[in-house]
Amino acid sequence: MEESIMHAMRPMIAKHWQSWFDTPVPSIGNITPRQASQSAEGRALLDQLLNSYDQLRQPLLDLNVPTDWAKWKLGYGPGSSEQFAEEEAIYYNSPDDDDIQPTRRTTEQQARLDKKVRQFFIPRRCEFSDCDKAGRDTTLHICGRCRTAYYCSREHQTEDWTRHKVECSYIKNSGLTAHTYVTSEELEKYPIGCFPIETPPEGTPLQCFVCGATPSEVNLDFTECCNVPVCDNEHEYALMSYSRDHCGRSHRKYTACGSHFAENHSGDWRQCAECNALGPFGTRPFTLTNRFNVTPALESVLPRGSFVSQACGNNGCRNRFIPGHDSSVFSKGKEVCSRGCSLP
């Protein structure tokens, strides 16, 4: 797993290393490392900066430049291109594979991805908490405003309105849409314990399970957690952009399936108590229901009448957001919306 993550991160690391030498750094006097290396005083400050990097080193996903290589690259440390061959290969982003290709999704597949980014799974059932009606054969009516909650009757919709109205307008204005599912149907396709799925025979036509792209449009690989074909284009991801154009990355980072595998939990993620824990105030975690999942959470772990969004932690703010879909920040131990909100 570590190897595959580093492979995916390599272009991002290269981009950071390349920009580091010529980016002003406050701790060395708001000049660039290249400028600082030209004087004894600047080199002393650089040494302090690089030492701070060493103290913060992470065994995985460490973007900071290697100390000895950086000093050699700046001309004031020993070394050679042979000694730092590995660092040089990363710096110049030498590809590990000859068959890496840029992503060229068709208009249809890009539209499919854009649609899924804005979708989440909702159970086909009445959301009134005291009702048990559900399934394809049950007559249900969807909320005409947000179109993300079903009810079996006007009475039950009225009974639930006090709760649902809290987030109905937010969902309507968010651009999010619903993709309906029934657990029994999902379990027919993906029985408990089926992951990782058996790799298809060689020669089987493949397409990304999220956007439908084929090998002629994008590099494909299989997800480590559930072994389904997915876009392998994380090498194009721009650091801190939070782009969802990279299906493999989004499945790994934003789904319960991906985190279940990354955290070495046992069993099927759909039966994992830790992965299925509800969010603050009983909200449904977006990791359980977003469309980067191969299949959604079991209906039984999403209580009827539970919220899909949560309120901003600032009591003076009336905004709502969905962590993982909308941007948010933590302020004084509380999660607040990123629309200019902070706690006094």
mmCIF file of C-alpha atoms in Angstrom:
data_model
loop_
_atom_site.group_PDB
_atom_site.id
_atom_site.type_symbol
_atom_site.label_atom_id
_atom_site.label_comp_id
_atom_site.label_asym_id
_atom_site.label_seq_id
_atom_site.Cartn_x
_atom_site.Cartn_y
_atom_site.Cartn_z
ATOM 1 C CA MET A 1 0.000 0.000 0.000
ATOM 2 C CA GLU A 2 2.787 2.430 0.930
ATOM 3 C CA GLU A 3 4.386 1.831 -2.464
ATOM 4 C CA SER A 4 1.222 2.634 -4.397
ATOM 5 C CA ILE A 5 0.558 5.807 -2.391
ATOM 6 C CA MET A 6 4.103 7.035 -2.965
ATOM 7 C CA HIS A 7 3.747 6.290 -6.671
ATOM 8 C CA ALA A 8 0.584 8.390 -6.794
ATOM 9 C CA MET A 9 2.159 11.187 -4.717
ATOM 10 C CA ARG A 10 5.361 11.388 -6.746
ATOM 11 C CA PRO A 11 4.248 14.125 -9.191
ATOM 12 C CA MET A 12 2.915 16.231 -6.287
ATOM 13 C CA ILE A 13 6.190 15.864 -4.401
ATOM 14 C CA ALA A 14 8.121 16.816 -7.548
ATOM 15 C CA LYS A 15 5.985 19.921 -8.034
ATOM 16 C CA HIS A 16 6.541 20.989 -4.409
ATOM 17 C CA TRP A 17 10.293 20.396 -4.528
ATOM 18 C CA GLN A 18 10.618 22.300 -7.801
ATOM 19 C CA SER A 19 8.817 25.359 -6.426
ATOM 20 C CA TRP A 20 10.491 25.266 -2.979
ATOM 21 C CA PHE A 21 13.850 26.649 -4.139
ATOM 22 C CA ASP A 22 12.310 29.850 -5.502
ATOM 23 C CA THR A 23 9.462 30.460 -3.060
ATOM 24 C CA PRO A 24 9.980 33.104 -0.314
ATOM 25 C CA VAL A 25 9.983 31.569 3.172
ATOM 26 C CA PRO A 26 9.064 33.791 6.163
ATOM 27 C CA SER A 27 11.419 32.022 8.599
ATOM 28 C CA ILE A 28 14.465 32.901 6.485
ATOM 29 C CA GLY A 29 13.520 36.541 6.058
ATOM 30 C CA ASN A 30 10.950 36.259 3.289
ATOM 31 C CA ILE A 31 13.565 35.431 0.701
ATOM 32 C CA THR A 32 13.854 32.243 -1.331
ATOM 33 C CA PRO A 33 16.126 29.326 -0.331
ATOM 34 C CA ARG A 34 18.146 29.986 -3.489
ATOM 35 C CA GLN A 35 18.706 33.590 -2.431
ATOM 36 C CA ALA A 36 19.497 32.581 1.161
ATOM 37 C CA SER A 37 22.175 30.141 0.019
ATOM 38 C CA GLN A 38 24.243 33.044 -1.340
ATOM 39 C CA SER A 39 25.335 34.303 2.110
ATOM 40 C CA ALA A 40 26.699 32.779 5.309
ATOM 41 C CA GLU A 41 23.854 34.314 7.322
ATOM 42 C CA GLY A 42 21.283 32.967 4.854
ATOM 43 C CA ARG A 43 22.819 29.488 4.918
ATOM 44 C CA ALA A 44 22.628 29.468 8.726
ATOM 45 C CA LEU A 45 18.922 30.267 8.500
ATOM 46 C CA LEU A 46 18.490 27.588 5.853
ATOM 47 C CA ASP A 47 20.140 25.055 8.162
ATOM 48 C CA GLN A 48 17.599 25.915 10.871
ATOM 49 C CA LEU A 49 14.741 25.577 8.385
ATOM 50 C CA LEU A 50 15.954 22.219 7.096
ATOM 51 C CA ASN A 51 16.513 20.978 10.652
ATOM 52 C CA SER A 52 12.896 21.842 11.430
ATOM 53 C CA TYR A 53 11.853 19.734 8.435
ATOM 54 C CA ASP A 54 13.864 16.812 9.819
ATOM 55 C CA GLN A 55 12.070 17.063 13.151
ATOM 56 C CA LEU A 56 8.705 16.880 11.401
ATOM 57 C CA ARG A 57 9.513 14.019 9.032
ATOM 58 C CA GLN A 58 6.679 11.568 8.413
ATOM 59 C CA PRO A 59 7.312 7.984 7.309
ATOM 60 C CA LEU A 60 4.659 8.433 4.628
ATOM 61 C CA LEU A 61 3.485 11.385 2.537
ATOM 62 C CA ASP A 62 6.343 13.697 3.554
ATOM 63 C CA LEU A 63 6.524 16.571 1.055
ATOM 64 C CA ASN A 64 9.462 18.438 2.602
ATOM 65 C CA VAL A 65 12.724 18.498 0.663
ATOM 66 C CA PRO A 66 15.462 16.105 1.909
ATOM 67 C CA THR A 67 18.052 18.098 3.850
ATOM 68 C CA ASP A 68 21.311 16.783 2.370
ATOM 69 C CA TRP A 69 19.990 16.839 -1.191
ATOM 70 C CA ALA A 70 18.677 20.411 -0.798
ATOM 71 C CA LYS A 71 22.055 21.648 0.472
ATOM 72 C CA TRP A 72 23.837 19.949 -2.427
ATOM 73 C CA LYS A 73 21.319 21.323 -4.890
ATOM 74 C CA LEU A 74 21.879 24.823 -3.515
ATOM 75 C CA GLY A 75 25.647 24.436 -3.848
ATOM 76 C CA TYR A 76 26.740 24.432 -0.230
ATOM 77 C CA GLY A 77 26.613 20.774 0.706
ATOM 78 C CA PRO A 78 28.566 17.705 -0.415
ATOM 79 C CA GLY A 79 27.116 15.179 -2.835
ATOM 80 C CA SER A 80 26.749 14.198 -6.471
ATOM 81 C CA SER A 81 24.044 13.347 -8.975
ATOM 82 C CA GLU A 82 24.900 9.666 -8.475
ATOM 83 C CA GLN A 83 24.525 9.922 -4.697
ATOM 84 C CA PHE A 84 21.180 11.681 -5.028
ATOM 85 C CA ALA A 85 19.923 9.776 -8.072
ATOM 86 C CA GLU A 86 16.624 8.908 -6.390
ATOM 87 C CA GLU A 87 15.947 12.503 -5.308
ATOM 88 C CA GLU A 88 16.911 13.800 -8.743
ATOM 89 C CA ALA A 89 14.514 11.373 -10.429
ATOM 90 C CA ILE A 90 11.672 12.656 -8.240
ATOM 91 C CA TYR A 91 12.678 16.298 -8.743
ATOM 92 C CA TYR A 92 12.584 15.945 -12.508
ATOM 93 C CA ASN A 93 9.507 13.724 -12.153
ATOM 94 C CA SER A 94 10.971 10.895 -14.186
ATOM 95 C CA PRO A 95 8.091 8.511 -14.833
ATOM 96 C CA ASP A 96 8.201 5.028 -13.388
ATOM 97 C CA ASP A 97 6.039 3.711 -16.228
ATOM 98 C CA ASP A 98 6.299 4.165 -19.960
ATOM 99 C CA ASP A 99 2.549 3.772 -20.367
ATOM 100 C CA ILE A 100 1.379 6.721 -18.223
ATOM 101 C CA GLN A 101 -1.002 8.822 -20.300
ATOM 102 C CA PRO A 102 -2.807 12.106 -19.669
ATOM 103 C CA THR A 103 -6.510 11.883 -18.844
ATOM 104 C CA ARG A 104 -8.731 12.448 -21.870
ATOM 105 C CA ARG A 105 -12.251 11.569 -20.764
ATOM 106 C CA THR A 106 -14.994 11.850 -23.344
ATOM 107 C CA THR A 107 -17.559 14.587 -22.813
ATOM 108 C CA GLU A 108 -20.047 11.901 -21.778
ATOM 109 C CA GLN A 109 -17.770 10.358 -19.146
ATOM 110 C CA GLN A 110 -16.753 13.753 -17.728
ATOM 111 C CA ALA A 111 -20.423 14.697 -17.442
ATOM 112 C CA ARG A 112 -21.070 11.399 -15.668
ATOM 113 C CA LEU A 113 -18.295 12.138 -13.184
ATOM 114 C CA ASP A 114 -19.503 15.711 -12.605
ATOM 115 C CA LYS A 115 -22.982 14.363 -11.901
ATOM 116 C CA LYS A 116 -21.721 11.779 -9.412
ATOM 117 C CA VAL A 117 -19.664 14.393 -7.548
ATOM 118 C CA ARG A 118 -22.958 16.146 -6.759
ATOM 119 C CA GLN A 119 -24.919 13.010 -5.870
ATOM 120 C CA PHE A 120 -25.431 10.948 -2.754
ATOM 121 C CA PHE A 121 -27.273 7.702 -2.079
ATOM 122 C CA ILE A 122 -30.643 7.879 -0.295
ATOM 123 C CA PRO A 123 -32.699 4.851 0.802
ATOM 124 C CA ARG A 124 -36.076 4.372 -0.897
ATOM 125 C CA ARG A 125 -38.161 4.475 2.266
ATOM 126 C CA CYS A 126 -40.426 6.773 4.229
ATOM 127 C CA GLU A 127 -38.247 9.080 6.327
ATOM 128 C CA PHE A 128 -40.822 9.557 9.084
ATOM 129 C CA SER A 129 -39.115 7.964 12.071
ATOM 130 C CA ASP A 130 -42.138 5.894 13.187
ATOM 131 C CA CYS A 131 -42.844 4.400 9.744
ATOM 132 C CA ASP A 132 -41.472 1.140 8.350
ATOM 133 C CA LYS A 133 -42.580 1.423 4.718
ATOM 134 C CA ALA A 134 -39.786 0.962 2.192
ATOM 135 C CA GLY A 135 -38.765 -0.699 -1.063
ATOM 136 C CA ARG A 136 -39.562 -0.638 -4.770
ATOM 137 C CA ASP A 137 -43.065 -2.047 -4.348
ATOM 138 C CA THR A 138 -44.134 0.621 -1.850
ATOM 139 C CA THR A 139 -45.842 3.789 -3.081
ATOM 140 C CA LEU A 140 -43.660 6.668 -1.960
ATOM 141 C CA HIS A 141 -43.554 10.363 -2.824
ATOM 142 C CA ILE A 142 -40.376 12.418 -2.836
ATOM 143 C CA CYS A 143 -40.080 15.885 -1.276
ATOM 144 C CA GLY A 144 -40.901 18.297 -4.087
ATOM 145 C CA ARG A 145 -38.419 20.914 -2.903
ATOM 146 C CA CYS A 146 -35.117 19.119 -2.237
ATOM 147 C CA ARG A 147 -36.009 15.776 -3.868
ATOM 148 C CA THR A 148 -33.872 13.848 -1.372
ATOM 149 C CA ALA A 149 -36.423 12.473 1.112
ATOM 150 C CA TYR A 150 -39.296 10.033 0.543
ATOM 151 C CA TYR A 151 -42.626 9.793 2.385
ATOM 152 C CA CYS A 152 -45.449 7.279 2.178
ATOM 153 C CA SER A 153 -48.163 9.882 2.797
ATOM 154 C CA ARG A 154 -48.776 13.590 3.164
ATOM 155 C CA GLU A 155 -49.468 12.981 6.869
ATOM 156 C CA HIS A 156 -46.024 11.520 7.476
ATOM 157 C CA GLN A 157 -44.372 14.275 5.449
ATOM 158 C CA THR A 158 -46.203 16.849 7.583
ATOM 159 C CA GLU A 159 -45.201 15.030 10.784
ATOM 160 C CA ASP A 160 -41.542 15.086 9.703
ATOM 161 C CA TRP A 161 -41.521 18.661 8.379
ATOM 162 C CA THR A 162 -40.337 20.226 11.647
ATOM 163 C CA ARG A 163 -37.140 18.174 11.316
ATOM 164 C CA HIS A 164 -36.755 18.091 7.542
ATOM 165 C CA LYS A 165 -37.286 21.829 6.975
ATOM 166 C CA VAL A 166 -34.045 22.493 8.873
ATOM 167 C CA GLU A 167 -32.020 21.230 5.911
ATOM 168 C CA CYS A 168 -34.484 21.093 3.005
ATOM 169 C CA SER A 169 -33.629 24.528 1.596
ATOM 170 C CA TYR A 170 -29.911 23.979 2.108
ATOM 171 C CA ILE A 171 -30.017 20.760 0.063
ATOM 172 C CA LYS A 172 -32.123 22.363 -2.647
ATOM 173 C CA ASN A 173 -29.670 25.251 -3.007
ATOM 174 C CA SER A 174 -26.546 23.084 -2.696
ATOM 175 C CA GLY A 175 -26.889 21.513 -6.128
ATOM 176 C CA LEU A 176 -26.841 18.033 -4.582
ATOM 177 C CA THR A 177 -29.071 15.380 -6.079
ATOM 178 C CA ALA A 178 -30.193 11.984 -4.822
ATOM 179 C CA HIS A 179 -29.531 8.512 -6.165
ATOM 180 C CA THR A 180 -32.098 6.111 -4.745
ATOM 181 C CA TYR A 181 -31.167 2.625 -3.577
ATOM 182 C CA VAL A 182 -32.695 -0.391 -1.866
ATOM 183 C CA THR A 183 -30.381 -2.396 0.384
ATOM 184 C CA SER A 184 -31.696 -5.790 -0.753
ATOM 185 C CA GLU A 185 -30.885 -4.917 -4.365
ATOM 186 C CA GLU A 186 -27.404 -3.689 -3.441
ATOM 187 C CA LEU A 187 -26.726 -6.887 -1.497
ATOM 188 C CA GLU A 188 -27.660 -8.962 -4.537
ATOM 189 C CA LYS A 189 -24.946 -7.147 -6.495
ATOM 190 C CA TYR A 190 -22.429 -6.916 -3.640
ATOM 191 C CA PRO A 191 -23.070 -9.535 -0.914
ATOM 192 C CA ILE A 192 -21.514 -8.994 2.503
ATOM 193 C CA GLY A 193 -17.949 -10.307 2.390
ATOM 194 C CA CYS A 194 -17.568 -9.993 -1.391
ATOM 195 C CA PHE A 195 -14.798 -7.387 -1.189
ATOM 196 C CA PRO A 196 -12.199 -7.519 -2.585
ATOM 197 C CA ILE A 197 -13.976 -8.694 -5.730
ATOM 198 C CA GLU A 198 -12.238 -11.305 -7.838
ATOM 199 C CA THR A 199 -10.112 -9.774 -10.602
ATOM 200 C CA PRO A 200 -11.762 -10.286 -14.011
ATOM 201 C CA PRO A 201 -10.007 -12.539 -16.551
ATOM 202 C CA GLU A 202 -7.333 -10.938 -18.702
ATOM 203 C CA GLY A 203 -8.835 -9.332 -21.769
ATOM 204 C CA THR A 204 -12.100 -8.375 -20.068
ATOM 205 C CA PRO A 205 -13.167 -4.863 -21.192
ATOM 206 C CA LEU A 206 -12.695 -2.492 -18.258
ATOM 207 C CA GLN A 207 -14.096 0.911 -17.348
ATOM 208 C CA CYS A 208 -13.899 3.084 -14.239
ATOM 209 C CA PHE A 209 -16.763 2.220 -11.910
ATOM 210 C CA VAL A 210 -17.265 5.923 -11.137
ATOM 211 C CA CYS A 211 -17.077 7.803 -14.442
ATOM 212 C CA GLY A 212 -17.137 4.943 -16.941
ATOM 213 C CA ALA A 213 -13.857 5.971 -18.614
ATOM 214 C CA THR A 214 -12.023 3.257 -20.556
ATOM 215 C CA PRO A 215 -8.277 2.601 -20.964
ATOM 216 C CA SER A 216 -8.299 4.710 -24.143
ATOM 217 C CA GLU A 217 -9.240 7.756 -22.022
ATOM 218 C CA VAL A 218 -7.319 7.272 -18.777
ATOM 219 C CA ASN A 219 -4.992 4.879 -16.979
ATOM 220 C CA LEU A 220 -7.046 2.330 -15.068
ATOM 221 C CA ASP A 221 -6.108 0.329 -11.995
ATOM 222 C CA PHE A 222 -7.981 -1.673 -9.371
ATOM 223 C CA THR A 223 -8.841 -0.204 -5.961
ATOM 224 C CA GLU A 224 -6.838 -1.807 -3.171
ATOM 225 C CA CYS A 225 -9.838 -2.079 -0.867
ATOM 226 C CA CYS A 226 -12.535 -3.602 -3.098
ATOM 227 C CA ASN A 227 -10.609 -4.450 -6.296
ATOM 228 C CA VAL A 228 -12.849 -2.660 -8.786
ATOM 229 C CA PRO A 229 -11.503 -0.793 -11.860
ATOM 230 C CA VAL A 230 -11.016 2.916 -11.314
ATOM 231 C CA CYS A 231 -9.244 5.904 -12.876
ATOM 232 C CA ASP A 232 -5.565 5.869 -11.898
ATOM 233 C CA ASN A 233 -4.718 9.521 -12.575
ATOM 234 C CA GLU A 234 -3.707 10.833 -9.164
ATOM 235 C CA HIS A 235 -0.373 11.874 -10.698
ATOM 236 C CA GLU A 236 -2.328 14.791 -12.215
ATOM 237 C CA TYR A 237 -3.780 15.956 -8.892
ATOM 238 C CA ALA A 238 -2.819 19.506 -7.923
ATOM 239 C CA LEU A 239 -1.855 19.657 -4.249
ATOM 240 C CA MET A 240 -4.503 21.286 -2.006
ATOM 241 C CA SER A 241 -6.968 21.641 -4.901
ATOM 242 C CA TYR A 242 -9.363 19.023 -3.429
ATOM 243 C CA SER A 243 -10.361 18.202 -6.998
ATOM 244 C CA ARG A 244 -12.714 15.235 -7.404
ATOM 245 C CA ASP A 245 -11.568 14.573 -10.978
ATOM 246 C CA HIS A 246 -9.380 11.708 -9.783
ATOM 247 C CA CYS A 247 -11.702 8.776 -9.143
ATOM 248 C CA GLY A 248 -9.149 6.472 -7.511
ATOM 249 C CA ARG A 249 -8.006 9.186 -5.101
ATOM 250 C CA SER A 250 -11.586 10.165 -4.260
ATOM 251 C CA HIS A 251 -12.566 6.571 -3.524
ATOM 252 C CA ARG A 252 -9.509 6.089 -1.308
ATOM 253 C CA LYS A 253 -9.899 9.372 0.613
ATOM 254 C CA TYR A 254 -13.627 10.070 0.736
ATOM 255 C CA THR A 255 -15.327 6.707 1.214
ATOM 256 C CA ALA A 256 -15.822 4.412 4.186
ATOM 257 C CA CYS A 257 -14.593 1.559 2.000
ATOM 258 C CA GLY A 258 -11.274 3.327 1.425
ATOM 259 C CA SER A 259 -10.743 4.335 5.052
ATOM 260 C CA HIS A 260 -11.780 0.873 6.311
ATOM 261 C CA PHE A 261 -8.933 -0.617 4.266
ATOM 262 C CA ALA A 262 -6.409 2.131 5.073
ATOM 263 C CA GLU A 263 -7.014 1.747 8.809
ATOM 264 C CA ASN A 264 -6.708 -2.066 8.643
ATOM 265 C CA HIS A 265 -10.182 -2.765 9.977
ATOM 266 C CA SER A 266 -11.403 -6.323 9.652
ATOM 267 C CA GLY A 267 -14.450 -7.649 7.840
ATOM 268 C CA ASP A 268 -16.770 -5.845 5.440
ATOM 269 C CA TRP A 269 -16.892 -2.070 5.902
ATOM 270 C CA ARG A 270 -20.698 -2.164 5.811
ATOM 271 C CA GLN A 271 -20.678 -4.114 9.076
ATOM 272 C CA CYS A 272 -17.880 -2.138 10.751
ATOM 273 C CA ALA A 273 -19.170 -0.217 13.774
ATOM 274 C CA GLU A 274 -16.337 2.305 13.612
ATOM 275 C CA CYS A 275 -16.762 3.030 9.885
ATOM 276 C CA ASN A 276 -20.545 3.315 10.196
ATOM 277 C CA ALA A 277 -20.620 5.602 13.232
ATOM 278 C CA LEU A 278 -22.936 8.553 12.770
ATOM 279 C CA GLY A 279 -21.579 12.090 12.776
ATOM 280 C CA PRO A 280 -22.305 14.929 15.236
ATOM 281 C CA PHE A 281 -25.980 15.163 16.182
ATOM 282 C CA GLY A 282 -26.684 11.862 14.435
ATOM 283 C CA THR A 283 -25.926 13.057 10.913
ATOM 284 C CA ARG A 284 -25.220 10.546 8.149
ATOM 285 C CA PRO A 285 -21.505 10.646 7.253
ATOM 286 C CA PHE A 286 -21.012 11.540 3.603
ATOM 287 C CA THR A 287 -18.360 8.806 3.450
ATOM 288 C CA LEU A 288 -21.178 6.245 3.663
ATOM 289 C CA THR A 289 -23.366 7.672 0.927
ATOM 290 C CA ASN A 290 -21.324 9.590 -1.681
ATOM 291 C CA ARG A 291 -21.171 8.218 -5.216
ATOM 292 C CA PHE A 292 -17.457 7.401 -5.054
ATOM 293 C CA ASN A 293 -18.603 4.358 -3.091
ATOM 294 C CA VAL A 294 -19.129 1.170 -5.077
ATOM 295 C CA THR A 295 -22.202 0.544 -2.938
ATOM 296 C CA PRO A 296 -23.739 2.599 -0.097
ATOM 297 C CA ALA A 297 -24.108 1.828 3.584
ATOM 298 C CA LEU A 298 -26.842 -0.532 4.705
ATOM 299 C CA GLU A 299 -30.106 1.279 5.324
ATOM 300 C CA SER A 300 -30.107 -0.049 8.876
ATOM 301 C CA VAL A 301 -27.143 2.142 9.856
ATOM 302 C CA LEU A 302 -28.835 5.309 8.539
ATOM 303 C CA PRO A 303 -31.711 6.020 10.946
ATOM 304 C CA ARG A 304 -34.962 7.217 9.412
ATOM 305 C CA GLY A 305 -35.239 10.946 9.790
ATOM 306 C CA SER A 306 -31.505 11.446 10.287
ATOM 307 C CA PHE A 307 -29.875 14.566 8.851
ATOM 308 C CA VAL A 308 -27.529 14.471 5.862
ATOM 309 C CA SER A 309 -26.057 17.872 6.797
ATOM 310 C CA GLN A 310 -24.963 19.508 10.016
ATOM 311 C CA ALA A 311 -25.268 22.988 11.449
ATOM 312 C CA CYS A 312 -22.324 25.371 11.555
ATOM 313 C CA GLY A 313 -20.620 25.216 14.968
ATOM 314 C CA ASN A 314 -20.955 28.982 15.277
ATOM 315 C CA ASN A 315 -24.261 29.510 17.096
ATOM 316 C CA GLY A 316 -24.671 32.855 15.396
ATOM 317 C CA CYS A 317 -24.509 31.296 11.927
ATOM 318 C CA ARG A 318 -27.501 29.626 10.279
ATOM 319 C CA ASN A 319 -25.541 27.903 7.505
ATOM 320 C CA ARG A 320 -25.442 24.143 7.109
ATOM 321 C CA PHE A 321 -22.842 22.000 5.370
ATOM 322 C CA ILE A 322 -21.942 18.393 4.622
ATOM 323 C CA PRO A 323 -18.449 17.533 5.902
ATOM 324 C CA GLY A 324 -16.522 15.874 3.103
ATOM 325 C CA HIS A 325 -18.605 17.546 0.422
ATOM 326 C CA ASP A 326 -18.594 21.183 1.522
ATOM 327 C CA SER A 327 -15.473 22.859 2.826
ATOM 328 C CA SER A 328 -15.337 23.491 6.575
ATOM 329 C CA VAL A 329 -12.756 24.478 9.165
ATOM 330 C CA PHE A 330 -12.223 23.816 12.863
ATOM 331 C CA SER A 331 -12.296 26.817 15.145
ATOM 332 C CA LYS A 332 -11.842 26.457 18.906
ATOM 333 C CA GLY A 333 -12.720 22.768 18.782
ATOM 334 C CA LYS A 334 -15.880 23.205 16.708
ATOM 335 C CA GLU A 335 -16.457 22.565 13.025
ATOM 336 C CA VAL A 336 -17.747 25.658 11.271
ATOM 337 C CA CYS A 337 -18.697 26.449 7.696
ATOM 338 C CA SER A 338 -15.969 28.050 5.613
ATOM 339 C CA ARG A 339 -18.152 30.946 4.502
ATOM 340 C CA GLY A 340 -16.215 33.475 6.552
ATOM 341 C CA CYS A 341 -17.193 31.869 9.868
ATOM 342 C CA SER A 342 -15.033 31.705 12.983
ATOM 343 C CA LEU A 343 -15.783 31.512 16.656
ATOM 344 C CA PRO A 344 -15.217 34.617 18.834
#
